[in-house]
Amino acid sequence: MALRQGRRNKRGRRARDRHALVWGLLTLAWAGWCAASAETALIVGRAETDAAASECHIPITLEPDTNAKVCGVQCELRFDGEVWELDRLESGPAATAAQKSVSNNLIAPGRCRIIVAGINQNALGNGTLAEACFKLRGGAPPAETPIALEAIVLCNAQGESLPVRGESG
């Protein structure tokens, strides 16, 4: 009788161990999926002006996911080129803190490519990466116009792409 009871307990333990292993693997897979599905937000403000304003400053802000170590950013800033002219792009506190530089190139009227990068592996933190400074074009009436971020690419220190969503403020 004691021998039979010992076998049953051994079989029961094996089954429990298999169940624990399966649940452990499922939990790891779920945690990996959650980490991979989290997104970092890159947010751009809105250009607003009144009759007296001839210049407008728009922040471009990064809100990284807690697990993301964003080390580089590339995107395109789209705006109404008939109303606004991009005067300059200034580094923001988040880029400066990570020792990154901000570069831009006007691709076409109303379309500018922006790159935030540095020769280091410092992660960018939450905050303003850059500030786009616009001037109202001569003859353009004061207006509220949308500004959008497109073709956004974020990367980590290994150059791997990270999930991102762009938002207009």
Short mmCIF file of C-alpha atoms in Angstrom, two decimals, residues 21 23 25-26 38 50 60 62 65 68 79 91 100 108 121 125 128 132 146 152 163:
data_model
loop_
_atom_site.label_atom_id
_atom_site.label_comp_id
_atom_site.label_asym_id
_atom_site.label_seq_id
_atom_site.Cartn_x
_atom_site.Cartn_y
_atom_site.Cartn_z
CA LEU A 21 6.34 25.06 -16.23
CA TRP A 23 2.17 28.62 -16.74
CA LEU A 25 6.33 29.96 -19.99
CA LEU A 26 2.94 31.54 -20.73
CA ALA A 38 4.10 49.24 -25.48
CA ASP A 50 -3.13 86.13 -33.69
CA ILE A 60 8.35 68.35 -30.16
CA LEU A 62 9.11 62.57 -26.38
CA ASP A 65 7.65 53.92 -22.66
CA ALA A 68 12.16 51.84 -24.04
CA PHE A 79 3.09 72.04 -41.80
CA SER A 91 17.53 71.65 -29.21
CA LYS A 100 22.25 64.63 -28.49
CA ALA A 108 10.02 70.70 -49.61
CA GLN A 121 24.43 55.47 -26.14
CA GLY A 125 14.31 61.02 -21.37
CA THR A 128 11.05 68.40 -25.13
CA ALA A 132 10.44 74.34 -34.13
CA PRO A 146 -2.27 71.67 -38.07
CA ILE A 152 8.74 58.47 -37.32
CA PRO A 163 7.44 50.98 -31.52
#
